[in-house]
């Protein structure tokens, strides 16, 4: 069978999935329909419906689009069957019932942004960076009853530089995943639907990659600087790590502060000093010589902003105060007086 005759139904929603769909379309594969999430209500009164990036691409290229509310809906299943797909390709979509993934004669494979069985779940890219991984990758696997557990078809590795944020890794894996997607379709074609695959090897040592919520993004400054550094870049630029800018005067309200970029200094917080020998705020008010710095203490030196972690000073490079735009720490300090009077919590 030639690729122009292989009937493919593509399933996906975010921009990450567009990379694979675009590669299929532009390389002459026969995508007969696209399945994506329903349009998302946005705006103050949720009165505007925003289509997914996959839907926008599909409509721009004349592809039929299905948007079921429920994957077991009989009308949707009837529509899906009418496309008589030989193969279904899933990229960043949702868990499918067996009645859907078992429908095509060659089955359904998924492109997952991790080296399975490591980082199963909804947010593998974020968690790989948060955990300080130096490599990740993409995996194609056949769907089965449990999420991200099917037989592995192929994998490709991707290096994560120490200064990379999620956007860098996301873009790299999107392109790598698109390449692996078409390579896997070619393998299915060349084996007449009998692509070789291997069962996943389960182990307690593998990381989970659960969905990220607002509370997941709260920074814990009692952790070592390296952990916080990785945490911040693992959530940047979206959804963004956050903390509370808390006045030492308990009567004043705290404010939410998002932090998008930090830098390791290698300078210990023991003793209180950073570059200068000035004592910390607490010691200055008690006339005691400092032996360590309270976690979350802020210092500004030479128009640079630093925060104390449990072991080292961490430099804050880019941040976003509540109600304002993202900015450099240098710009922030233009209007932020006496940072030593505040703690980050």
mmCIF file with all atom_site columns, N, CA, C and O in Angstrom, residues 205-236:
data_model
loop_
_atom_site.group_PDB
_atom_site.id
_atom_site.type_symbol
_atom_site.label_atom_id
_atom_site.label_alt_id
_atom_site.label_comp_id
_atom_site.label_asym_id
_atom_site.label_entity_id
_atom_site.label_seq_id
_atom_site.pdbx_PDB_ins_code
_atom_site.Cartn_x
_atom_site.Cartn_y
_atom_site.Cartn_z
_atom_site.occupancy
_atom_site.B_iso_or_equiv
_atom_site.pdbx_formal_charge
_atom_site.auth_seq_id
_atom_site.auth_comp_id
_atom_site.auth_asym_id
_atom_site.auth_atom_id
_atom_site.pdbx_PDB_model_num
ATOM 1   N N  . UNK A 1 205 ? 11.066 2.962  39.691 1.00 0.00 ? 205 UNK A N  1
ATOM 2   C CA . UNK A 1 205 ? 12.003 4.065  39.555 1.00 0.00 ? 205 UNK A CA 1
ATOM 3   C C  . UNK A 1 205 ? 11.542 5.112  38.550 1.00 0.00 ? 205 UNK A C  1
ATOM 4   O O  . UNK A 1 205 ? 12.108 6.191  38.470 1.00 0.00 ? 205 UNK A O  1
ATOM 5   N N  . UNK A 1 206 ? 10.514 4.812  37.765 1.00 0.00 ? 206 UNK A N  1
ATOM 6   C CA . UNK A 1 206 ? 10.069 5.744  36.738 1.00 0.00 ? 206 UNK A CA 1
ATOM 7   C C  . UNK A 1 206 ? 9.312  6.919  37.355 1.00 0.00 ? 206 UNK A C  1
ATOM 8   O O  . UNK A 1 206 ? 8.622  6.786  38.366 1.00 0.00 ? 206 UNK A O  1
ATOM 9   N N  . UNK A 1 207 ? 9.436  8.083  36.710 1.00 0.00 ? 207 UNK A N  1
ATOM 10  C CA . UNK A 1 207 ? 8.770  9.290  37.182 1.00 0.00 ? 207 UNK A CA 1
ATOM 11  C C  . UNK A 1 207 ? 7.347  9.372  36.630 1.00 0.00 ? 207 UNK A C  1
ATOM 12  O O  . UNK A 1 207 ? 7.074  8.928  35.511 1.00 0.00 ? 207 UNK A O  1
ATOM 13  N N  . UNK A 1 208 ? 6.484  10.006 37.395 1.00 0.00 ? 208 UNK A N  1
ATOM 14  C CA . UNK A 1 208 ? 5.138  10.311 36.924 1.00 0.00 ? 208 UNK A CA 1
ATOM 15  C C  . UNK A 1 208 ? 5.128  11.724 36.358 1.00 0.00 ? 208 UNK A C  1
ATOM 16  O O  . UNK A 1 208 ? 5.994  12.539 36.674 1.00 0.00 ? 208 UNK A O  1
ATOM 17  N N  . UNK A 1 209 ? 4.149  12.004 35.515 1.00 0.00 ? 209 UNK A N  1
ATOM 18  C CA . UNK A 1 209 ? 4.029  13.344 34.921 1.00 0.00 ? 209 UNK A CA 1
ATOM 19  C C  . UNK A 1 209 ? 2.584  13.798 34.968 1.00 0.00 ? 209 UNK A C  1
ATOM 20  O O  . UNK A 1 209 ? 1.925  13.980 33.940 1.00 0.00 ? 209 UNK A O  1
ATOM 21  N N  . UNK A 1 210 ? 2.042  13.996 36.179 1.00 0.00 ? 210 UNK A N  1
ATOM 22  C CA . UNK A 1 210 ? 0.625  14.362 36.307 1.00 0.00 ? 210 UNK A CA 1
ATOM 23  C C  . UNK A 1 210 ? 0.342  15.760 35.787 1.00 0.00 ? 210 UNK A C  1
ATOM 24  O O  . UNK A 1 210 ? 1.245  16.573 35.599 1.00 0.00 ? 210 UNK A O  1
ATOM 25  N N  . UNK A 1 211 ? -0.921 16.029 35.591 1.00 0.00 ? 211 UNK A N  1
ATOM 26  C CA . UNK A 1 211 ? -1.359 17.347 35.154 1.00 0.00 ? 211 UNK A CA 1
ATOM 27  C C  . UNK A 1 211 ? -0.921 18.394 36.168 1.00 0.00 ? 211 UNK A C  1
ATOM 28  O O  . UNK A 1 211 ? -0.895 18.156 37.375 1.00 0.00 ? 211 UNK A O  1
ATOM 29  N N  . UNK A 1 212 ? -0.572 19.574 35.675 1.00 0.00 ? 212 UNK A N  1
ATOM 30  C CA . UNK A 1 212 ? -0.094 20.654 36.536 1.00 0.00 ? 212 UNK A CA 1
ATOM 31  C C  . UNK A 1 212 ? -1.227 21.638 36.832 1.00 0.00 ? 212 UNK A C  1
ATOM 32  O O  . UNK A 1 212 ? -1.906 22.108 35.923 1.00 0.00 ? 212 UNK A O  1
ATOM 33  N N  . UNK A 1 213 ? -1.407 21.924 38.102 1.00 0.00 ? 213 UNK A N  1
ATOM 34  C CA . UNK A 1 213 ? -2.428 22.869 38.557 1.00 0.00 ? 213 UNK A CA 1
ATOM 35  C C  . UNK A 1 213 ? -1.744 24.100 39.164 1.00 0.00 ? 213 UNK A C  1
ATOM 36  O O  . UNK A 1 213 ? -0.525 24.122 39.343 1.00 0.00 ? 213 UNK A O  1
ATOM 37  N N  . UNK A 1 214 ? -2.530 25.101 39.512 1.00 0.00 ? 214 UNK A N  1
ATOM 38  C CA . UNK A 1 214 ? -1.965 26.329 40.078 1.00 0.00 ? 214 UNK A CA 1
ATOM 39  C C  . UNK A 1 214 ? -1.137 26.038 41.324 1.00 0.00 ? 214 UNK A C  1
ATOM 40  O O  . UNK A 1 214 ? -0.025 26.567 41.485 1.00 0.00 ? 214 UNK A O  1
ATOM 41  N N  . UNK A 1 215 ? -1.662 25.192 42.204 1.00 0.00 ? 215 UNK A N  1
ATOM 42  C CA . UNK A 1 215 ? -0.943 24.922 43.443 1.00 0.00 ? 215 UNK A CA 1
ATOM 43  C C  . UNK A 1 215 ? 0.358  24.159 43.184 1.00 0.00 ? 215 UNK A C  1
ATOM 44  O O  . UNK A 1 215 ? 1.299  24.242 43.984 1.00 0.00 ? 215 UNK A O  1
ATOM 45  N N  . UNK A 1 216 ? 0.421  23.435 42.078 1.00 0.00 ? 216 UNK A N  1
ATOM 46  C CA . UNK A 1 216 ? 1.654  22.733 41.716 1.00 0.00 ? 216 UNK A CA 1
ATOM 47  C C  . UNK A 1 216 ? 2.791  23.714 41.491 1.00 0.00 ? 216 UNK A C  1
ATOM 48  O O  . UNK A 1 216 ? 3.964  23.386 41.687 1.00 0.00 ? 216 UNK A O  1
ATOM 49  N N  . UNK A 1 217 ? 2.466  24.922 41.065 1.00 0.00 ? 217 UNK A N  1
ATOM 50  C CA . UNK A 1 217 ? 3.465  25.905 40.620 1.00 0.00 ? 217 UNK A CA 1
ATOM 51  C C  . UNK A 1 217 ? 4.011  26.787 41.732 1.00 0.00 ? 217 UNK A C  1
ATOM 52  O O  . UNK A 1 217 ? 4.807  27.694 41.469 1.00 0.00 ? 217 UNK A O  1
ATOM 53  N N  . UNK A 1 218 ? 3.609  26.550 42.975 1.00 0.00 ? 218 UNK A N  1
ATOM 54  C CA . UNK A 1 218 ? 4.094  27.358 44.088 1.00 0.00 ? 218 UNK A CA 1
ATOM 55  C C  . UNK A 1 218 ? 5.537  26.989 44.420 1.00 0.00 ? 218 UNK A C  1
ATOM 56  O O  . UNK A 1 218 ? 5.879  25.808 44.559 1.00 0.00 ? 218 UNK A O  1
ATOM 57  N N  . UNK A 1 219 ? 6.396  27.993 44.545 1.00 0.00 ? 219 UNK A N  1
ATOM 58  C CA . UNK A 1 219 ? 7.819  27.770 44.806 1.00 0.00 ? 219 UNK A CA 1
ATOM 59  C C  . UNK A 1 219 ? 8.049  27.538 46.298 1.00 0.00 ? 219 UNK A C  1
ATOM 60  O O  . UNK A 1 219 ? 7.528  28.268 47.136 1.00 0.00 ? 219 UNK A O  1
ATOM 61  N N  . UNK A 1 220 ? 8.848  26.534 46.611 1.00 0.00 ? 220 UNK A N  1
ATOM 62  C CA . UNK A 1 220 ? 9.231  26.246 47.994 1.00 0.00 ? 220 UNK A CA 1
ATOM 63  C C  . UNK A 1 220 ? 10.690 26.668 48.176 1.00 0.00 ? 220 UNK A C  1
ATOM 64  O O  . UNK A 1 220 ? 11.614 25.984 47.743 1.00 0.00 ? 220 UNK A O  1
ATOM 65  N N  . UNK A 1 221 ? 10.911 27.815 48.814 1.00 0.00 ? 221 UNK A N  1
ATOM 66  C CA . UNK A 1 221 ? 12.263 28.339 48.951 1.00 0.00 ? 221 UNK A CA 1
ATOM 67  C C  . UNK A 1 221 ? 13.084 27.615 50.010 1.00 0.00 ? 221 UNK A C  1
ATOM 68  O O  . UNK A 1 221 ? 14.271 27.917 50.191 1.00 0.00 ? 221 UNK A O  1
ATOM 69  N N  . UNK A 1 222 ? 12.492 26.648 50.709 1.00 0.00 ? 222 UNK A N  1
ATOM 70  C CA . UNK A 1 222 ? 13.261 25.840 51.641 1.00 0.00 ? 222 UNK A CA 1
ATOM 71  C C  . UNK A 1 222 ? 14.015 24.719 50.929 1.00 0.00 ? 222 UNK A C  1
ATOM 72  O O  . UNK A 1 222 ? 14.772 23.979 51.557 1.00 0.00 ? 222 UNK A O  1
ATOM 73  N N  . UNK A 1 223 ? 13.824 24.607 49.618 1.00 0.00 ? 223 UNK A N  1
ATOM 74  C CA . UNK A 1 223 ? 14.552 23.616 48.831 1.00 0.00 ? 223 UNK A CA 1
ATOM 75  C C  . UNK A 1 223 ? 15.916 24.177 48.426 1.00 0.00 ? 223 UNK A C  1
ATOM 76  O O  . UNK A 1 223 ? 16.133 25.395 48.441 1.00 0.00 ? 223 UNK A O  1
ATOM 77  N N  . UNK A 1 224 ? 16.848 23.307 48.022 1.00 0.00 ? 224 UNK A N  1
ATOM 78  C CA . UNK A 1 224 ? 18.141 23.789 47.523 1.00 0.00 ? 224 UNK A CA 1
ATOM 79  C C  . UNK A 1 224 ? 17.969 24.651 46.272 1.00 0.00 ? 224 UNK A C  1
ATOM 80  O O  . UNK A 1 224 ? 16.996 24.492 45.514 1.00 0.00 ? 224 UNK A O  1
ATOM 81  N N  . UNK A 1 225 ? 18.926 25.537 46.024 1.00 0.00 ? 225 UNK A N  1
ATOM 82  C CA . UNK A 1 225 ? 18.850 26.472 44.903 1.00 0.00 ? 225 UNK A CA 1
ATOM 83  C C  . UNK A 1 225 ? 18.705 25.749 43.565 1.00 0.00 ? 225 UNK A C  1
ATOM 84  O O  . UNK A 1 225 ? 17.954 26.194 42.696 1.00 0.00 ? 225 UNK A O  1
ATOM 85  N N  . UNK A 1 226 ? 19.435 24.650 43.387 1.00 0.00 ? 226 UNK A N  1
ATOM 86  C CA . UNK A 1 226 ? 19.366 23.915 42.116 1.00 0.00 ? 226 UNK A CA 1
ATOM 87  C C  . UNK A 1 226 ? 17.952 23.396 41.863 1.00 0.00 ? 226 UNK A C  1
ATOM 88  O O  . UNK A 1 226 ? 17.447 23.453 40.737 1.00 0.00 ? 226 UNK A O  1
ATOM 89  N N  . UNK A 1 227 ? 17.281 22.918 42.889 1.00 0.00 ? 227 UNK A N  1
ATOM 90  C CA . UNK A 1 227 ? 15.904 22.421 42.742 1.00 0.00 ? 227 UNK A CA 1
ATOM 91  C C  . UNK A 1 227 ? 14.971 23.553 42.334 1.00 0.00 ? 227 UNK A C  1
ATOM 92  O O  . UNK A 1 227 ? 14.097 23.371 41.471 1.00 0.00 ? 227 UNK A O  1
ATOM 93  N N  . UNK A 1 228 ? 15.135 24.717 42.942 1.00 0.00 ? 228 UNK A N  1
ATOM 94  C CA . UNK A 1 228 ? 14.266 25.853 42.613 1.00 0.00 ? 228 UNK A CA 1
ATOM 95  C C  . UNK A 1 228 ? 14.569 26.352 41.200 1.00 0.00 ? 228 UNK A C  1
ATOM 96  O O  . UNK A 1 228 ? 13.661 26.688 40.436 1.00 0.00 ? 228 UNK A O  1
ATOM 97  N N  . UNK A 1 229 ? 15.839 26.410 40.854 1.00 0.00 ? 229 UNK A N  1
ATOM 98  C CA . UNK A 1 229 ? 16.258 26.812 39.495 1.00 0.00 ? 229 UNK A CA 1
ATOM 99  C C  . UNK A 1 229 ? 15.587 25.930 38.444 1.00 0.00 ? 229 UNK A C  1
ATOM 100 O O  . UNK A 1 229 ? 15.020 26.427 37.457 1.00 0.00 ? 229 UNK A O  1
ATOM 101 N N  . UNK A 1 230 ? 15.608 24.614 38.648 1.00 0.00 ? 230 UNK A N  1
ATOM 102 C CA . UNK A 1 230 ? 14.974 23.692 37.700 1.00 0.00 ? 230 UNK A CA 1
ATOM 103 C C  . UNK A 1 230 ? 13.454 23.834 37.719 1.00 0.00 ? 230 UNK A C  1
ATOM 104 O O  . UNK A 1 230 ? 12.794 23.747 36.677 1.00 0.00 ? 230 UNK A O  1
ATOM 105 N N  . UNK A 1 231 ? 12.899 24.048 38.904 1.00 0.00 ? 231 UNK A N  1
ATOM 106 C CA . UNK A 1 231 ? 11.451 24.205 39.039 1.00 0.00 ? 231 UNK A CA 1
ATOM 107 C C  . UNK A 1 231 ? 10.951 25.403 38.234 1.00 0.00 ? 231 UNK A C  1
ATOM 108 O O  . UNK A 1 231 ? 9.955  25.314 37.507 1.00 0.00 ? 231 UNK A O  1
ATOM 109 N N  . UNK A 1 232 ? 11.665 26.520 38.347 1.00 0.00 ? 232 UNK A N  1
ATOM 110 C CA . UNK A 1 232 ? 11.258 27.738 37.638 1.00 0.00 ? 232 UNK A CA 1
ATOM 111 C C  . UNK A 1 232 ? 11.316 27.535 36.129 1.00 0.00 ? 232 UNK A C  1
ATOM 112 O O  . UNK A 1 232 ? 10.377 27.862 35.403 1.00 0.00 ? 232 UNK A O  1
ATOM 113 N N  . UNK A 1 233 ? 12.423 26.990 35.610 1.00 0.00 ? 233 UNK A N  1
ATOM 114 C CA . UNK A 1 233 ? 12.528 26.815 34.159 1.00 0.00 ? 233 UNK A CA 1
ATOM 115 C C  . UNK A 1 233 ? 11.592 25.717 33.654 1.00 0.00 ? 233 UNK A C  1
ATOM 116 O O  . UNK A 1 233 ? 11.175 25.738 32.497 1.00 0.00 ? 233 UNK A O  1
ATOM 117 N N  . UNK A 1 234 ? 11.215 24.788 34.548 1.00 0.00 ? 234 UNK A N  1
ATOM 118 C CA . UNK A 1 234 ? 10.270 23.746 34.167 1.00 0.00 ? 234 UNK A CA 1
ATOM 119 C C  . UNK A 1 234 ? 8.838  24.233 34.034 1.00 0.00 ? 234 UNK A C  1
ATOM 120 O O  . UNK A 1 234 ? 7.980  23.507 33.539 1.00 0.00 ? 234 UNK A O  1
ATOM 121 N N  . UNK A 1 235 ? 8.592  25.470 34.457 1.00 0.00 ? 235 UNK A N  1
ATOM 122 C CA . UNK A 1 235 ? 7.247  26.049 34.352 1.00 0.00 ? 235 UNK A CA 1
ATOM 123 C C  . UNK A 1 235 ? 7.253  27.341 33.540 1.00 0.00 ? 235 UNK A C  1
ATOM 124 O O  . UNK A 1 235 ? 6.258  28.065 33.512 1.00 0.00 ? 235 UNK A O  1
ATOM 125 N N  . UNK A 1 236 ? 8.364  27.625 32.889 1.00 0.00 ? 236 UNK A N  1
ATOM 126 C CA . UNK A 1 236 ? 8.498  28.867 32.121 1.00 0.00 ? 236 UNK A CA 1
ATOM 127 C C  . UNK A 1 236 ? 8.550  28.584 30.627 1.00 0.00 ? 236 UNK A C  1
ATOM 128 O O  . UNK A 1 236 ? 9.251  27.678 30.186 1.00 0.00 ? 236 UNK A O  1
#
